[in-house]
Amino acid sequence: MAQLHQGDISAELIDPLDFDLGSIFKPYFAYAQGKAPPQLQTLTDKIAAADGYVMVSPEYNHSLSPALAHLLNHFGSSLFSYKPSAIVTYSAGQWGGVRAAVGMRSFLSELGCLPVSAMIHVPKAHEVFAEDGSFLEQADAEKWMSYFARTFTQLTWWASAARNQRHEIDPHKLVPAFKRDPAQRNAP
Ligand SMILES: Cc1cc2nc3c(=O)[nH]c(=O)nc-3n(C[C@H](O)[C@H](O)[C@H](O)COP(=O)(O)O)c2cc1C
């Protein structure tokens, strides 16, 4: 988080465990205007206000975390699209969640927040980070921070470029969201 707070950039942590979506199966866009449950409305406002996303996930069965997928599945692409994302994965094993990351590229592309090319993978995460997120080995901290910076620099460059272009031209007017039927996406 500290690395993301630079200049005029601010970041907010959204932990799926802080939002009780357990009994909410309907996606946000399926509710009538103003009728969505408060948790969904809060998340919607946060997602809409952001210029980019850092998607952090452990690897579970070579996939992204079910908690993150569940949260993201409550929202359509109109909230995320035309903004970039960065993929950060970790695992207890030696691959750092790369297999989850490959799947996350498709998932996030479908949401419209295309992932930047540089990804962050943290193998044996329990040997790298303490509970509070600090580095267990201070001697390695600089190497990790420089590794993270590559991804975050790509993200902030794209976020700033996309924000400027969204202000120039509203993409949702150029490419209207499908409202009627999923078949509207089909080839003729
Ligand atoms: C159901 C389950 C499936 C897992 N699958 C994988 C896996 O496919 N690859 C891997 O490297 N680690 C796997 N792990 C280990 C997790 O990545 C590791 O425990 C991680 O630190 C969990 O993060 P969390 O404590 O934030 O949930 C799995 C753990 C669980 C509980």
Short mmCIF file of C-alpha atoms and ligand atoms in Angstrom, two decimals:
data_model
loop_
_atom_site.label_atom_id
_atom_site.label_comp_id
_atom_site.label_asym_id
_atom_site.label_seq_id
_atom_site.Cartn_x
_atom_site.Cartn_y
_atom_site.Cartn_z
CA MET A 1 0.00 0.00 0.00
CA ALA A 2 2.75 2.44 0.95
CA GLN A 3 4.32 2.01 -2.48
CA LEU A 4 1.06 2.91 -4.21
CA HIS A 5 0.59 6.16 -2.27
CA GLN A 6 2.80 8.51 -4.27
CA GLY A 7 2.27 12.06 -5.49
CA ASP A 8 -1.42 12.50 -6.23
CA ILE A 9 -2.04 8.74 -6.22
CA SER A 10 -3.99 7.24 -3.34
CA ALA A 11 -5.01 3.62 -2.85
CA GLU A 12 -7.70 1.97 -0.80
CA LEU A 13 -7.66 -1.64 0.36
CA ILE A 14 -10.87 -3.54 -0.31
CA ASP A 15 -10.90 -6.90 1.46
CA PRO A 16 -13.76 -9.22 0.35
CA LEU A 17 -14.01 -10.36 3.97
CA ASP A 18 -15.06 -6.84 5.01
CA PHE A 19 -18.20 -7.01 2.85
CA ASP A 20 -20.82 -9.58 3.73
CA LEU A 21 -22.08 -10.66 0.32
CA GLY A 22 -22.88 -14.17 1.56
CA SER A 23 -26.61 -14.04 0.95
CA ILE A 24 -26.53 -11.62 -1.97
CA PHE A 25 -26.57 -13.56 -5.20
CA LYS A 26 -27.94 -10.92 -7.53
CA PRO A 27 -25.43 -8.72 -9.33
CA TYR A 28 -25.61 -4.98 -8.79
CA PHE A 29 -26.96 -4.25 -12.25
CA ALA A 30 -29.96 -6.58 -11.69
CA TYR A 31 -31.42 -4.24 -9.05
CA ALA A 32 -33.64 -1.31 -9.90
CA GLN A 33 -31.96 2.07 -9.54
CA GLY A 34 -31.40 2.86 -5.84
CA LYS A 35 -32.61 -0.56 -4.65
CA ALA A 36 -29.29 -2.43 -4.29
CA PRO A 37 -28.26 -3.59 -0.79
CA PRO A 38 -25.97 -1.03 0.93
CA GLN A 39 -22.86 -3.26 0.76
CA LEU A 40 -23.23 -3.53 -3.01
CA GLN A 41 -23.87 0.19 -3.36
CA THR A 42 -20.75 1.02 -1.32
CA LEU A 43 -18.60 -1.28 -3.44
CA THR A 44 -20.13 0.07 -6.65
CA ASP A 45 -19.28 3.63 -5.67
CA LYS A 46 -15.69 2.65 -4.82
CA ILE A 47 -15.20 0.70 -8.05
CA ALA A 48 -16.69 3.50 -10.13
CA ALA A 49 -14.50 6.14 -8.48
CA ALA A 50 -11.20 4.27 -9.05
CA ASP A 51 -8.92 4.89 -12.04
CA GLY A 52 -7.25 1.47 -11.79
CA TYR A 53 -7.24 -1.73 -9.78
CA VAL A 54 -4.64 -3.93 -8.09
CA MET A 55 -6.15 -7.40 -7.88
CA VAL A 56 -4.44 -9.42 -5.14
CA SER A 57 -5.12 -13.13 -4.83
CA PRO A 58 -3.69 -16.29 -3.33
CA GLU A 59 -3.65 -19.34 -5.59
CA TYR A 60 -6.40 -21.81 -4.76
CA ASN A 61 -6.51 -24.92 -6.95
CA HIS A 62 -4.61 -23.10 -9.69
CA SER A 63 -7.30 -20.41 -9.73
CA LEU A 64 -7.95 -17.05 -8.15
CA SER A 65 -9.38 -16.84 -4.67
CA PRO A 66 -13.10 -17.75 -4.57
CA ALA A 67 -13.67 -14.75 -2.27
CA LEU A 68 -12.28 -12.33 -4.87
CA ALA A 69 -14.14 -14.01 -7.75
CA HIS A 70 -17.37 -13.92 -5.73
CA LEU A 71 -17.00 -10.22 -5.04
CA LEU A 72 -16.14 -9.37 -8.66
CA ASN A 73 -19.01 -11.47 -9.97
CA HIS A 74 -21.47 -8.98 -8.46
CA PHE A 75 -20.53 -6.27 -10.96
CA GLY A 76 -20.74 -5.81 -14.69
CA SER A 77 -17.92 -4.55 -16.84
CA SER A 78 -19.28 -1.02 -17.18
CA LEU A 79 -17.82 -0.14 -13.76
CA PHE A 80 -14.33 -1.49 -14.49
CA SER A 81 -13.88 -0.99 -18.19
CA TYR A 82 -11.50 1.50 -19.80
CA LYS A 83 -9.34 1.38 -16.65
CA PRO A 84 -6.24 -0.82 -16.19
CA SER A 85 -5.56 -3.47 -13.57
CA ALA A 86 -2.47 -5.12 -12.10
CA ILE A 87 -2.31 -8.76 -11.07
CA VAL A 88 -0.64 -9.70 -7.78
CA THR A 89 -0.64 -13.33 -6.68
CA TYR A 90 0.96 -15.26 -3.86
CA SER A 91 1.09 -18.82 -2.63
CA ALA A 92 2.64 -21.05 -0.04
CA GLY A 93 4.39 -23.01 -2.82
CA GLN A 94 7.22 -22.19 -5.16
CA TRP A 95 5.27 -20.74 -8.13
CA GLY A 96 3.82 -17.68 -6.42
CA GLY A 97 0.36 -18.17 -7.88
CA VAL A 98 1.31 -17.85 -11.57
CA ARG A 99 -1.36 -20.37 -12.58
CA ALA A 100 -4.02 -18.29 -10.87
CA ALA A 101 -2.58 -15.22 -12.59
CA VAL A 102 -3.01 -16.71 -16.07
CA GLY A 103 -6.72 -17.23 -15.37
CA MET A 104 -7.01 -13.76 -13.85
CA ARG A 105 -5.88 -12.23 -17.16
CA SER A 106 -8.99 -13.63 -18.89
CA PHE A 107 -11.27 -12.79 -15.97
CA LEU A 108 -10.09 -9.17 -15.73
CA SER A 109 -10.07 -8.69 -19.51
CA GLU A 110 -13.72 -9.73 -19.57
CA LEU A 111 -14.43 -7.11 -16.90
CA GLY A 112 -12.80 -4.58 -19.19
CA CYS A 113 -9.96 -3.62 -16.83
CA LEU A 114 -7.15 -5.03 -18.96
CA PRO A 115 -4.17 -6.19 -16.87
CA VAL A 116 -0.79 -4.55 -17.46
CA SER A 117 1.92 -6.91 -18.68
CA ALA A 118 4.13 -6.90 -15.57
CA MET A 119 2.69 -9.10 -12.82
CA ILE A 120 3.75 -9.67 -9.23
CA HIS A 121 4.08 -13.21 -7.88
CA VAL A 122 5.20 -13.99 -4.35
CA PRO A 123 6.20 -17.63 -3.75
CA LYS A 124 6.38 -18.89 -0.15
CA ALA A 125 4.54 -15.75 0.92
CA HIS A 126 4.64 -16.79 4.59
CA GLU A 127 8.47 -16.57 4.43
CA VAL A 128 8.37 -13.10 2.84
CA PHE A 129 5.69 -11.19 4.76
CA ALA A 130 4.78 -10.89 8.42
CA GLU A 131 1.10 -10.71 9.47
CA ASP A 132 1.17 -6.90 9.33
CA GLY A 133 2.50 -6.89 5.74
CA SER A 134 6.07 -5.92 6.64
CA PHE A 135 9.02 -7.87 5.20
CA LEU A 136 10.38 -10.63 7.40
CA GLU A 137 13.87 -10.17 5.91
CA GLN A 138 14.72 -6.48 5.79
CA ALA A 139 17.75 -7.31 3.62
CA ASP A 140 15.41 -8.40 0.81
CA ALA A 141 12.98 -5.49 1.08
CA GLU A 142 14.67 -3.31 -1.55
CA LYS A 143 14.66 -6.11 -4.14
CA TRP A 144 10.97 -6.77 -3.56
CA MET A 145 10.09 -3.07 -3.73
CA SER A 146 11.90 -2.67 -7.04
CA TYR A 147 10.09 -5.77 -8.38
CA PHE A 148 6.71 -4.32 -7.30
CA ALA A 149 7.55 -0.89 -8.73
CA ARG A 150 7.74 -2.22 -12.30
CA THR A 151 4.11 -3.36 -12.15
CA PHE A 152 2.81 -0.33 -10.26
CA THR A 153 4.56 2.07 -12.64
CA GLN A 154 2.90 0.37 -15.61
CA LEU A 155 -0.43 0.54 -13.79
CA THR A 156 -0.22 4.22 -12.88
CA TRP A 157 0.97 5.17 -16.40
CA TRP A 158 -2.00 3.41 -17.97
CA ALA A 159 -4.42 4.67 -15.30
CA SER A 160 -3.40 8.24 -15.93
CA ALA A 161 -3.51 7.83 -19.74
CA ALA A 162 -6.93 6.16 -19.61
CA ARG A 163 -8.34 8.79 -17.25
CA ASN A 164 -7.23 11.59 -19.58
CA GLN A 165 -8.77 9.83 -22.57
CA ARG A 166 -12.03 9.10 -20.71
CA HIS A 167 -12.29 12.82 -20.03
CA GLU A 168 -11.69 13.55 -23.73
CA ILE A 169 -14.14 10.98 -25.04
CA ASP A 170 -16.73 9.08 -23.01
CA PRO A 171 -16.18 5.44 -24.08
CA HIS A 172 -19.63 4.40 -22.86
CA LYS A 173 -21.20 6.72 -25.43
CA LEU A 174 -19.05 5.25 -28.20
CA VAL A 175 -19.69 1.64 -27.14
CA PRO A 176 -23.04 1.47 -25.34
CA ALA A 177 -23.42 -1.22 -22.67
CA PHE A 178 -25.67 -4.17 -23.59
CA LYS A 179 -28.89 -3.70 -21.68
CA ARG A 180 -31.43 -5.99 -23.31
CA ASP A 181 -30.04 -9.48 -23.70
CA PRO A 182 -26.63 -11.24 -23.56
CA ALA A 183 -27.27 -12.33 -27.17
CA GLN A 184 -26.58 -8.74 -28.19
CA ARG A 185 -22.90 -9.73 -28.05
CA ASN A 186 -23.28 -12.45 -30.65
CA ALA A 187 -21.84 -12.31 -34.14
CA PRO A 188 -24.56 -11.75 -36.77
C1 LIG B 1 -8.28 -24.94 -1.02
C2 LIG B 1 -6.84 -24.52 -1.21
C3 LIG B 1 -6.26 -24.70 -2.45
C4 LIG B 1 -4.94 -24.30 -2.66
N1 LIG B 1 -4.39 -24.46 -3.90
C5 LIG B 1 -3.13 -24.05 -4.12
C6 LIG B 1 -2.58 -24.16 -5.43
O1 LIG B 1 -3.21 -24.58 -6.38
N2 LIG B 1 -1.31 -23.75 -5.61
C7 LIG B 1 -0.54 -23.22 -4.58
O2 LIG B 1 0.61 -22.86 -4.82
N3 LIG B 1 -1.05 -23.10 -3.33
C8 LIG B 1 -2.31 -23.51 -3.09
N4 LIG B 1 -2.86 -23.37 -1.84
C9 LIG B 1 -2.05 -22.73 -0.79
C10 LIG B 1 -2.39 -21.23 -0.73
O3 LIG B 1 -2.01 -20.53 -1.88
C11 LIG B 1 -1.68 -20.64 0.46
O4 LIG B 1 -2.06 -21.33 1.62
C12 LIG B 1 -1.96 -19.15 0.62
O5 LIG B 1 -1.05 -18.62 1.55
C13 LIG B 1 -3.41 -18.92 1.09
O6 LIG B 1 -3.63 -17.53 1.23
P1 LIG B 1 -4.69 -16.97 2.28
O7 LIG B 1 -4.19 -17.34 3.62
O8 LIG B 1 -4.64 -15.49 2.03
O9 LIG B 1 -6.00 -17.59 1.95
C14 LIG B 1 -4.18 -23.76 -1.60
C15 LIG B 1 -4.80 -23.58 -0.34
C16 LIG B 1 -6.11 -23.96 -0.16
C17 LIG B 1 -6.74 -23.76 1.20
#
